[in-house]
Amino acid sequence: MRNLDLKQATITLLLMCVLTLVVMACSQESSDPGSVPGKAPETARPAKPVQPSILLITLDTTRADRLGIETDQADTPNLETLAGRGVYFNQAYSVTPTTLPSHASMLTGLYPADHHVRENGRVIDKQIELLQALLQGRGYTTAAFVSGFPLAGQFGLSRGFDHYDDAFVGDAAERPATATTDLALDWLLGKASPLFMWVHYFDPHEPYEPPEPFLSRYPRDPYLGEIAYMDQQLGRLVMAFEEHNQGRPWKIIVVGDHGEGLGDHGETLHGNLLYQGTMRVPLIVAGSGIEAGNSERAVSVRQVFDTVLDWSGESRAGGLFGDESGPVLAEALKPYMQYGWQPQFMAVLDGIKVISSGDTEIYDVRNDPGESNNLDSQIEPDAVLWDAIEAYSIRALAVQTEKQQALSQEALDKLASLGYVGVSGGSKIRDDAPNPRDMVHLFHDMDIGAGLFIRQDYAAAIPVFTRILEADPYNFMATLRLAVAYSVTDNEDQAQKLFDRARAIDSSSIDLRHYQAMHYLKNKQWDLAQPLFESVLTESPDRIPALAGLAQVYTRQGELKKALSQLEKIVKIKESPGLEWARMGQLRMTLHDTKGAIRAFEAARKMLEDQFTFNLELGILYMADRRFNEAATSLDRVSSQHPAYAMALFKRAQTSVLLSEGDRNNRVRKAWLQADETTRPLIENERLFRDIPFR
Ligand SMILES: [Zn+2]
């Protein structure tokens, strides 16, 4: 591919747009049903630009050097064809090696330090403008089809899409490219232009399990098989999109969210380091008016935002073809946020890359793409790189406490199944903070341990976290999780010792207070648990396990109304809170609030269906409310295995007499025959049964 002078390309592009616009405007004029044939309009309307339909395709976990464009080993004919027709950016960089923050940057134009989504599982702030919402305002119909749980609509990127398809099959956390492509093509049928469509493929993310024939084609490198499979589906999508837009302008942008370590510099997956394997991503732009070419300019995935807005007619200098220059930046803060290691930042300009992570690495990435030769002592990069890193790191580290999100256990499980197990850690640089690149031997244990922890396999997690702490004694996350594992497996001494140690490392951590409170709760130390839960909830009011823990503490302390108010908060934010409604029913029953208790139990029964075990309580409440038919139905549902089944029979017999049912004598007799110590005297003394021969 030849190199292209981008300034020249921009001018050519502008000229072509002008020409296209004139042609389009004319053709629209002549076909306008309101215009009179043969007669020119009296006042010339300003030419209305024809907005192109735009397709954004994001490739998860895709390394630029694993596409056919860059290596003979890969089989990606559709991406190669697209790159051949458009512009291939061979120095395109992710903003951070994590799915949600990277996509958030594409759709906001902001770096993670500025949109504040630093990890998966966070929710983007509602105040932040999203590309798709702006396009809606400019007349676009918008739709998104995502394939991995980190981009599920609940994390906020669905805002501004007319249609957001994140419905993964069953409990799955991802879906294959074929399914996503089918849905996108179905949606596309008959849709009016201009369109903005975002399609996200997740296949290259581990585990690498491509379908046949791609698995057989790459028996030793299934990662390449996933990429080949994704390319096949991308080909279908691109072809359908072009056909849909025949005779109209269109643009396509294909971009990776981050790459994959694949062993480079000791990193297998992505998320911990800033080397090229995870940071340099594929980026192709093609479509109406775009001349084929190759660009070596360092660009960032966040420039997708300005590029697309510019196409829609809102002039932007920060796009991929814009005039804005300056270093491209990125961060990798997971090791800092979770383990207290050095924060890592990077800047790239003109082929020179600087990594700052406690010390400095400098690479000539065009000539040394494997980053094997650190030029730190040999060259002095442009001061603008240092200034940019310094300014960015100040911004990035200033955001101390991000709003904690109330993730359900289900959401945590799904993220964990994809290898994302981040919970908030210390967020401060330890005095002995190691450089993450010197800790790669721990990445594997960290991932394994975190996975076991999320799956609540605490006994198996203990040796893993113990190993990590032998190598990294002040690792906050490992210390805290080991404390929890000991607490749950009833090793009280070790648990307390490790909680103390975690406090010595970072006494301000909200997670420390949370887990310590859970520990006290388990040990029935209500008065110790209470202030800790209260402090957690002051900082993070939506934390469901803390609300539930505090409700339990208040109940045990006899503060039933306070307990109720915690449960009321949970039912407002939790998905299907059946158990919490049942708990509220019990509390209201104890407080003699019959109607309130009925409402709560009814809500619980609706959500829990067959799992609802409070039919006896509900039956008794209906009787108290003189709703005898409903009482009878409810009591009939009490299982014969219920420990208070005798009571259910007694109550059912009372109802039967009150309703004058035909079989009331039998019911009373049955209650008598199966009576226990509690119900026998009740039956003997029951006035309703006075005239019934049950003995
Ligand atoms: Zn990703």
XYZ file of C-alpha atoms and ligand atoms in Angstrom:
696
model
C 0.000 0.000 0.000
C 1.260 3.446 -0.781
C 1.573 6.180 1.737
C -0.882 8.965 1.483
C -0.379 12.579 2.310
C -3.328 13.042 4.609
C -3.633 16.760 4.088
C -3.937 16.133 0.366
C -6.440 13.381 1.081
C -8.508 15.740 3.183
C -8.635 18.347 0.449
C -9.563 15.697 -2.134
C -12.201 14.439 0.240
C -13.689 17.890 0.722
C -13.854 18.491 -3.026
C -15.518 15.149 -3.574
C -18.025 15.896 -0.835
C -18.897 19.200 -2.436
C -19.390 17.491 -5.800
C -21.418 14.694 -4.241
C -23.559 17.195 -2.396
C -24.334 19.193 -5.513
C -25.308 16.032 -7.405
C -27.377 14.731 -4.528
C -29.051 18.069 -3.917
C -29.987 18.276 -7.609
C -31.371 14.789 -7.748
C -33.384 15.446 -4.613
C -34.738 18.633 -6.085
C -35.995 16.968 -9.241
C -37.656 14.148 -7.391
C -39.285 16.394 -4.834
C -43.031 15.825 -5.329
C -43.751 19.352 -4.178
C -41.783 21.045 -6.961
C -43.433 22.112 -10.192
C -41.810 20.486 -13.240
C -40.064 22.878 -15.577
C -40.295 25.761 -13.155
C -37.348 26.836 -11.040
C -38.060 27.512 -7.356
C -38.348 31.229 -6.675
C -35.803 31.288 -3.879
C -32.865 28.881 -4.088
C -32.851 26.717 -1.016
C -29.404 26.269 0.558
C -28.005 22.899 -0.519
C -28.729 20.499 2.314
C -25.805 18.144 2.797
C -26.675 14.508 2.309
C -25.580 12.727 5.427
C -23.902 9.381 4.886
C -25.082 6.259 6.637
C -22.332 5.143 8.978
C -21.334 1.648 10.124
C -19.001 1.355 13.111
C -17.600 -2.145 13.597
C -15.575 -2.793 16.745
C -13.344 -5.854 17.014
C -12.792 -7.016 20.566
C -9.347 -8.226 21.633
C -7.965 -7.993 18.096
C -4.249 -7.403 17.583
C -3.384 -5.346 14.520
C -0.465 -7.660 13.698
C -2.747 -10.719 13.608
C -4.738 -9.551 10.572
C -3.958 -10.595 6.987
C -3.147 -6.932 6.340
C 0.029 -7.317 8.395
C 0.835 -11.037 8.452
C 0.615 -13.960 6.018
C -0.394 -16.309 8.842
C -3.882 -14.849 9.198
C -6.829 -15.276 6.887
C -8.915 -12.086 6.840
C -9.842 -11.405 3.207
C -12.762 -9.117 4.015
C -10.715 -6.812 6.234
C -7.954 -6.784 3.620
C -10.398 -5.822 0.871
C -11.881 -3.058 3.003
C -8.426 -1.739 3.916
C -7.447 -1.844 0.244
C -10.433 0.344 -0.661
C -10.017 2.716 2.277
C -7.384 4.056 4.625
C -5.510 1.704 6.934
C -4.045 3.361 10.027
C -1.099 1.240 11.105
C -0.369 3.275 14.236
C -3.788 3.249 15.880
C -3.921 2.962 19.666
C -6.425 1.979 22.280
C -6.899 4.329 25.240
C -6.744 1.513 27.790
C -6.606 -2.280 27.357
C -10.158 -2.876 28.643
C -13.415 -3.267 26.732
C -15.903 -0.867 28.321
C -13.580 2.118 28.877
C -12.183 1.787 25.361
C -15.618 1.765 23.763
C -16.686 4.614 26.047
C -13.817 6.637 24.576
C -14.907 5.879 21.005
C -18.446 7.058 21.776
C -17.487 10.141 23.825
C -14.238 11.305 22.255
C -12.805 11.447 25.779
C -9.944 9.617 27.427
C -10.827 7.409 30.439
C -9.538 10.072 32.843
C -12.244 12.348 31.459
C -15.219 10.003 31.033
C -14.312 8.266 34.343
C -15.048 4.705 33.221
C -11.783 3.015 34.162
C -12.850 -0.635 34.398
C -15.533 -2.982 33.154
C -18.599 -3.062 35.367
C -18.795 0.729 35.787
C -21.601 2.881 34.432
C -20.958 5.940 32.320
C -22.268 9.156 33.824
C -25.588 10.335 32.381
C -24.227 13.870 31.980
C -21.623 12.793 29.418
C -22.605 13.301 25.772
C -22.604 10.185 23.622
C -21.977 10.075 19.890
C -25.185 8.208 19.054
C -27.340 10.716 20.952
C -25.750 13.593 19.040
C -26.369 11.737 15.773
C -30.005 11.187 16.746
C -30.238 14.944 17.157
C -28.829 15.296 13.664
C -31.544 13.100 12.154
C -29.897 9.691 12.292
C -31.630 6.423 13.114
C -29.299 4.630 15.513
C -28.836 0.979 16.416
C -26.239 -1.133 18.206
C -25.578 -4.872 18.283
C -23.049 -5.880 20.927
C -21.680 -9.364 21.593
C -20.109 -9.299 25.058
C -21.496 -8.627 28.533
C -18.998 -5.806 29.334
C -21.003 -3.721 26.833
C -24.478 -4.699 28.107
C -26.885 -1.778 28.090
C -26.885 -1.565 31.890
C -23.413 0.014 31.723
C -24.790 3.086 29.995
C -23.634 2.966 26.367
C -27.183 2.169 25.200
C -28.238 5.777 25.792
C -29.038 7.414 22.449
C -29.550 4.220 20.467
C -33.044 3.708 19.061
C -32.329 -0.002 19.222
C -29.711 -1.632 21.481
C -29.373 -5.376 21.106
C -27.505 -6.976 24.000
C -29.810 -9.961 24.457
C -27.357 -12.808 24.872
C -28.821 -16.277 24.842
C -29.774 -17.537 28.315
C -27.051 -16.958 30.868
C -24.327 -16.520 28.275
C -21.971 -13.610 28.635
C -21.221 -13.397 24.925
C -22.622 -14.387 21.549
C -20.912 -15.456 18.364
C -20.449 -13.229 15.323
C -23.017 -15.171 13.263
C -25.839 -14.430 15.712
C -24.934 -10.769 16.043
C -24.623 -10.357 12.265
C -27.996 -12.045 11.667
C -29.682 -9.629 14.076
C -27.975 -6.608 12.533
C -28.990 -7.648 9.009
C -32.594 -8.281 10.092
C -32.766 -4.835 11.621
C -31.247 -3.174 8.561
C -34.067 -4.352 6.252
C -36.118 -1.394 5.094
C -34.560 1.153 7.457
C -34.532 4.729 6.195
C -31.257 6.641 5.881
C -29.225 8.109 7.352
C -28.310 5.319 9.739
C -25.706 4.969 12.431
C -25.104 1.314 13.165
C -22.591 -0.050 15.662
C -21.776 -3.741 15.521
C -19.400 -5.241 18.091
C -17.748 -8.664 17.646
C -16.404 -10.415 20.728
C -15.087 -13.694 19.279
C -11.299 -13.177 19.623
C -11.713 -12.687 23.384
C -10.585 -15.770 25.320
C -11.573 -18.590 25.502
C -10.417 -19.142 21.918
C -13.004 -21.589 20.579
C -13.744 -20.825 16.924
C -16.451 -22.832 15.166
C -15.588 -25.192 12.336
C -14.031 -25.023 9.845
C -11.918 -22.362 11.550
C -10.942 -24.571 14.482
C -9.494 -27.230 12.184
C -7.828 -24.597 10.052
C -5.905 -23.220 13.059
C -5.388 -26.209 15.372
C -2.342 -24.657 17.006
C -3.548 -21.054 17.062
C -7.303 -20.922 17.722
C -6.980 -17.157 18.358
C -6.287 -16.738 14.634
C -9.244 -19.055 13.987
C -11.521 -16.691 15.939
C -10.232 -13.740 13.919
C -10.804 -15.578 10.620
C -14.341 -16.477 11.717
C -15.063 -12.890 12.739
C -13.740 -11.674 9.374
C -16.124 -13.997 7.536
C -19.125 -12.539 9.382
C -17.811 -8.990 9.009
C -17.785 -9.634 5.249
C -21.526 -10.427 5.295
C -22.235 -7.303 7.308
C -20.214 -4.953 5.108
C -21.765 -6.339 1.917
C -25.315 -5.962 3.249
C -24.614 -2.445 4.489
C -23.231 -1.352 1.116
C -26.161 -2.886 -0.748
C -28.589 -1.163 1.595
C -26.980 2.184 0.819
C -26.735 1.877 -2.944
C -27.016 5.282 -4.563
C -26.450 7.026 -1.242
C -23.287 8.038 0.578
C -21.971 5.669 3.252
C -18.929 5.266 5.490
C -17.503 2.355 7.414
C -15.068 2.476 10.293
C -13.560 -0.726 11.691
C -11.570 -0.484 14.912
C -10.206 -2.744 17.663
C -10.944 -1.944 21.302
C -7.579 -3.376 22.464
C -5.372 -6.308 21.549
C -4.149 -9.399 23.390
C -0.765 -10.030 25.015
C -0.295 -13.571 23.662
C 2.831 -13.857 25.783
C 4.508 -10.587 24.758
C 6.455 -9.181 27.713
C 4.994 -11.999 29.816
C 1.349 -10.932 29.447
C -1.050 -13.600 28.171
C -4.341 -11.688 28.028
C -4.921 -7.929 28.289
C -5.502 -5.286 30.925
C -2.263 -5.149 32.909
C 0.410 -3.626 30.651
C 0.837 -1.044 27.881
C 2.849 -2.873 25.209
C 1.969 -2.915 21.503
C 0.274 -6.323 21.562
C -2.582 -4.995 23.663
C -2.424 -1.303 22.730
C -1.978 -1.124 18.951
C -5.277 -1.963 17.257
C -6.590 -2.336 13.711
C -8.240 0.776 12.272
C -9.757 0.965 8.784
C -11.887 3.732 7.334
C -13.631 3.272 3.985
C -16.616 4.577 2.065
C -17.909 7.300 -0.198
C -15.262 9.879 -0.962
C -12.444 8.155 0.903
C -9.360 7.521 -1.197
C -7.368 4.393 -0.622
C -4.189 4.846 1.346
C -2.128 4.000 4.345
C -1.486 6.282 7.296
C 1.397 6.025 9.730
C 0.162 8.874 11.867
C -0.401 7.868 15.493
C -4.133 8.027 16.151
C -6.411 7.048 19.034
C -9.633 5.056 19.082
C -11.229 8.040 20.821
C -10.989 9.908 17.486
C -13.829 7.737 16.178
C -16.129 10.244 17.888
C -14.953 13.338 16.015
C -14.562 11.444 12.744
C -18.159 10.232 12.742
C -19.572 13.586 13.893
C -17.617 15.276 11.128
C -19.165 12.912 8.571
C -22.623 13.688 9.896
C -22.043 17.332 9.002
C -20.744 18.788 12.247
C -17.264 20.033 11.465
C -14.625 18.625 13.825
C -10.860 19.077 13.810
C -10.129 16.144 16.110
C -11.115 13.362 13.715
C -8.839 10.887 11.969
C -8.594 13.192 8.948
C -8.554 16.385 11.000
C -5.730 18.846 11.551
C -5.270 18.299 15.256
C -1.866 16.888 16.081
C -0.134 15.946 19.304
C 0.650 12.765 21.186
C -1.782 9.903 21.528
C -2.275 8.880 25.166
C -3.300 5.771 27.074
C -3.457 4.367 30.590
C -3.403 0.929 32.252
C -4.550 1.460 35.820
C -5.948 -1.925 36.815
C -2.776 -2.996 38.678
C -2.747 0.373 40.422
C -6.424 0.376 41.343
C -6.541 -3.240 42.474
C -3.091 -4.046 43.848
C -1.565 -0.650 44.594
C 1.186 -1.062 41.975
C 2.619 1.781 39.912
C 0.083 3.548 37.671
C 1.019 3.270 33.993
C 0.661 5.894 31.272
C 1.917 6.110 27.717
C 2.239 8.633 24.909
C 3.072 8.079 21.223
C 4.136 10.636 18.629
C 5.918 10.112 15.321
C 6.782 6.500 16.061
C 8.295 7.220 19.471
C 6.452 5.696 22.432
C 7.070 6.603 26.055
C 5.781 4.436 28.908
C 5.792 5.927 32.371
C 5.258 3.457 35.218
C 7.473 4.538 38.074
C 10.376 4.567 35.637
C 10.561 5.187 31.923
C 10.662 3.090 28.765
C 11.139 4.606 25.323
C 10.656 2.634 22.111
C 10.937 3.308 18.402
C 7.779 1.313 17.675
C 7.979 1.510 13.878
C 11.407 -0.148 13.787
C 11.121 -2.132 17.006
C 7.465 -3.224 17.201
C 8.325 -5.923 19.757
C 9.650 -3.186 22.092
C 12.802 -5.122 22.896
C 15.183 -2.169 22.914
C 14.490 0.433 25.599
C 16.022 3.697 24.341
C 15.644 5.491 27.671
C 19.357 6.200 28.048
C 19.914 6.827 24.339
C 17.410 9.380 23.104
C 15.585 12.350 24.505
C 12.022 12.368 23.136
C 10.129 15.538 22.324
C 9.195 17.413 25.513
C 5.603 17.443 24.336
C 5.401 13.700 25.173
C 6.464 14.289 28.769
C 4.154 17.244 29.180
C 1.219 15.267 27.842
C 1.866 12.314 30.148
C 2.294 14.559 33.150
C -0.884 16.518 32.510
C -2.835 13.330 31.866
C -1.564 11.470 34.932
C -2.525 14.366 37.207
C -6.055 14.243 35.786
C -6.216 10.470 35.897
C -5.096 10.097 39.501
C -7.159 13.033 40.795
C -10.365 11.070 40.415
C -10.081 9.334 43.751
C -13.353 7.617 44.450
C -15.551 6.735 41.559
C -19.157 6.071 42.237
C -19.519 2.427 43.110
C -22.042 0.630 41.007
C -24.580 -1.703 42.489
C -23.857 -4.776 40.415
C -26.033 -7.795 40.917
C -24.394 -11.118 41.680
C -25.559 -12.231 38.248
C -23.725 -9.345 36.596
C -20.586 -10.040 38.632
C -20.762 -13.719 37.651
C -21.043 -12.860 33.977
C -18.084 -10.486 34.133
C -16.135 -13.115 36.050
C -16.892 -15.749 33.430
C -15.114 -13.483 30.945
C -12.154 -13.008 33.269
C -13.112 -9.572 34.629
C -13.157 -9.707 38.378
C -12.254 -6.203 39.423
C -13.611 -4.827 42.633
C -12.367 -1.529 43.953
C -9.084 -1.790 45.743
C -6.779 0.677 47.412
C -6.385 3.269 44.636
C -3.216 4.640 46.108
C 0.398 4.089 45.255
C 2.087 1.956 47.905
C 5.460 3.057 49.243
C 6.937 -0.153 47.845
C 4.747 -0.124 44.724
C 6.316 -2.429 42.162
C 6.338 -1.767 38.442
C 3.623 -3.978 36.899
C 6.017 -5.207 34.192
C 8.182 -6.766 36.932
C 5.189 -8.657 38.333
C 4.048 -10.606 35.271
C 4.791 -13.894 37.055
C 1.855 -13.062 39.358
C -0.737 -12.259 36.662
C -1.760 -15.882 36.299
C -2.295 -16.432 40.040
C -4.107 -13.103 40.285
C -6.582 -14.115 37.581
C -7.038 -17.629 38.995
C -7.477 -16.377 42.561
C -9.914 -13.661 41.580
C -11.957 -16.156 39.553
C -12.148 -18.603 42.476
C -13.121 -15.766 44.778
C -15.974 -14.591 42.560
C -17.197 -18.190 42.197
C -17.094 -18.376 46.011
C -14.695 -21.336 45.984
C -12.904 -19.949 49.045
C -11.053 -23.086 50.116
C -9.374 -23.325 46.712
C -8.623 -19.595 46.694
C -6.675 -19.656 49.993
C -3.442 -21.272 48.670
C -3.495 -19.025 45.578
C -3.750 -15.783 47.573
C -1.179 -17.084 50.052
C 1.259 -17.579 47.145
C 0.577 -14.062 45.863
C 1.238 -12.546 49.290
C 4.518 -14.420 49.621
C 5.653 -12.668 46.438
C 3.914 -9.327 47.047
C 3.300 -8.938 50.802
C 1.482 -5.590 50.581
C -0.915 -6.553 47.812
C -4.177 -5.100 49.090
C -6.601 -7.104 46.988
C -4.917 -10.416 47.797
C -4.790 -9.567 51.517
C -8.443 -8.615 51.687
C -9.638 -11.572 49.655
C -7.571 -13.979 51.732
C -9.123 -12.480 54.877
C -12.598 -13.075 53.453
C -11.719 -16.622 52.396
C -10.529 -17.413 55.942
C -13.624 -15.776 57.429
C -16.009 -17.799 55.296
C -14.140 -21.047 56.003
C -14.262 -20.291 59.763
C -10.561 -19.718 60.379
C -11.214 -16.800 62.732
C -7.630 -16.110 63.854
C -6.239 -15.944 60.341
C -9.200 -13.886 59.152
C -8.716 -11.259 61.867
C -4.964 -11.137 61.282
C -5.464 -10.486 57.568
C -8.222 -7.903 58.091
C -5.801 -6.061 60.403
C -3.090 -6.275 57.783
C -5.426 -4.976 55.044
C -6.282 -2.028 57.335
C -2.588 -1.287 57.784
C -2.152 -1.170 53.991
C -5.216 0.965 53.243
C -7.513 1.935 56.093
C -9.749 4.029 53.825
C -10.899 1.219 51.546
C -14.658 0.834 51.329
C -14.277 -2.833 50.406
C -12.305 -3.456 53.589
C -15.106 -1.970 55.700
C -17.676 -3.935 53.746
C -15.998 -7.330 54.154
C -15.054 -6.684 57.772
C -18.731 -5.924 58.459
C -19.736 -9.159 56.735
C -17.233 -10.963 58.966
C -18.812 -9.487 62.127
C -22.270 -10.313 60.783
C -21.286 -13.940 60.345
C -19.983 -13.989 63.929
C -23.209 -12.392 65.229
C -21.264 -9.329 66.424
C -24.131 -6.997 65.490
C -22.829 -3.910 67.291
C -19.470 -4.141 65.512
C -21.033 -4.738 62.099
C -23.563 -1.912 62.318
C -21.289 1.186 62.124
C -19.204 -0.379 59.348
C -22.229 -1.094 57.148
C -23.559 2.401 57.837
C -20.270 3.951 56.784
C -20.133 1.848 53.588
C -23.658 2.944 52.684
C -22.921 6.612 53.311
C -20.260 6.382 50.627
C -22.042 3.944 48.322
C -25.810 4.014 49.021
C -26.740 1.377 46.421
C -24.515 -1.474 47.591
C -27.051 -4.267 47.858
C -25.094 -6.744 50.054
C -24.421 -3.925 52.540
C -28.105 -2.910 52.599
C -29.054 -6.557 53.171
C -26.408 -6.961 55.881
C -27.554 -3.839 57.700
C -31.198 -4.978 57.481
C -30.150 -8.220 59.164
C -28.221 -6.365 61.879
C -31.141 -4.021 62.622
C -33.526 -6.985 62.781
C -31.322 -8.739 65.331
C -31.091 -5.497 67.317
C -34.910 -5.273 67.372
C -34.928 -2.157 65.150
C -37.512 -3.569 62.756
C -38.568 -0.283 61.160
C -34.949 0.567 60.377
C -34.521 -2.927 58.929
C -37.596 -2.402 56.745
C -36.251 0.834 55.334
C -33.044 -0.931 54.163
C -35.102 -3.607 52.429
C -37.257 -0.946 50.781
C -34.094 0.515 49.245
C -33.100 -2.906 47.902
C -36.408 -3.639 46.183
C -36.088 -0.334 44.327
C -32.712 -1.209 42.775
C -32.420 -4.987 42.613
C -33.646 -7.137 39.754
C -36.447 -9.477 40.971
C -36.000 -8.984 44.729
C -38.385 -11.801 45.712
C -36.529 -12.800 48.866
C -36.356 -9.201 50.061
C -40.120 -8.796 49.591
C -40.624 -11.971 51.627
C -38.328 -10.617 54.344
C -40.390 -7.401 54.388
C -43.548 -9.491 54.697
C -42.153 -11.222 57.780
C -41.118 -7.920 59.373
C -44.482 -6.262 58.694
C -46.223 -9.337 60.103
C -44.187 -8.979 63.287
C -45.131 -5.292 63.380
C -48.844 -6.314 63.054
C -49.165 -4.476 59.733
C -51.502 -7.047 58.139
C -52.234 -5.255 54.895
C -48.605 -4.210 54.370
C -47.457 -7.760 55.060
C -49.964 -9.167 52.547
C -48.774 -6.762 49.855
C -45.136 -7.705 50.488
C -45.765 -11.460 50.456
C -47.881 -11.151 47.312
C -45.019 -9.340 45.571
C -42.609 -12.052 46.755
C -44.922 -14.843 45.523
C -45.135 -13.233 42.087
C -41.344 -13.123 41.754
C -40.427 -16.392 43.442
C -43.246 -18.481 41.909
C -42.590 -22.140 42.900
C -39.785 -21.058 45.236
C -42.176 -19.043 47.422
C -42.229 -20.677 50.892
C -44.449 -18.275 52.846
C -47.891 -19.638 51.956
C -48.611 -20.383 55.619
C -47.818 -16.818 56.696
C -49.803 -15.392 53.809
C -52.755 -17.704 54.584
C -52.809 -16.551 58.212
C -52.655 -12.911 57.099
C -55.556 -13.374 54.665
C -57.585 -14.900 57.516
C -56.789 -11.911 59.714
C -57.970 -9.692 56.857
C -61.131 -11.867 56.508
C -60.192 -12.872 52.929
C -61.088 -16.535 53.542
C -61.108 -17.796 49.939
C -57.602 -16.477 49.328
C -56.584 -17.880 52.724
C -57.829 -21.341 51.707
C -55.921 -21.253 48.394
C -52.754 -20.095 50.109
C -52.953 -22.728 52.885
C -53.610 -25.478 50.339
C -50.244 -24.600 48.788
C -48.268 -25.288 52.002
C -46.052 -28.301 51.395
C -46.507 -31.376 53.602
C -42.730 -31.096 54.184
C -43.169 -27.675 55.832
C -42.011 -27.865 59.497
C -45.263 -26.206 60.574
C -47.504 -28.316 58.346
C -49.687 -29.181 61.361
C -50.364 -25.472 61.813
C -51.289 -25.148 58.141
C -53.824 -27.977 58.542
C -55.305 -26.345 61.656
C -55.608 -22.950 59.918
C -57.057 -24.593 56.800
C -59.657 -26.377 58.959
C -60.653 -23.059 60.550
C -61.024 -21.503 57.093
C -63.072 -24.439 55.918
C -65.546 -24.026 58.781
C -65.718 -20.270 58.228
C -66.477 -20.874 54.535
C -68.961 -23.709 55.415
C -67.201 -25.993 52.934
C -68.779 -29.434 52.396
C -65.641 -31.303 53.529
C -65.073 -29.192 56.655
C -65.565 -32.129 59.033
C -62.872 -34.126 57.233
C -60.499 -31.174 57.303
C -60.888 -30.710 61.047
C -60.404 -34.450 61.564
C -57.244 -34.424 59.409
C -55.850 -31.490 61.401
C -56.562 -33.422 64.616
C -54.951 -36.652 63.380
C -51.803 -34.853 62.256
C -51.679 -32.385 65.150
C -48.413 -31.639 66.961
C -47.762 -30.300 70.455
C -48.597 -26.770 69.378
C -51.800 -27.407 67.471
C -53.348 -30.161 69.660
C -54.480 -27.804 72.471
C -55.512 -25.198 69.896
C -57.810 -27.685 68.162
C -59.220 -28.967 71.458
C -60.121 -25.436 72.532
C -61.233 -24.073 69.150
C -64.821 -22.792 69.452
C -65.331 -23.062 65.682
C -64.867 -26.853 65.996
C -67.308 -27.256 68.962
C -70.001 -29.007 66.913
C -67.646 -31.139 64.816
C -66.997 -34.794 65.806
C -63.302 -34.949 65.034
C -61.925 -37.126 67.914
Zn -12.414 -5.796 24.744
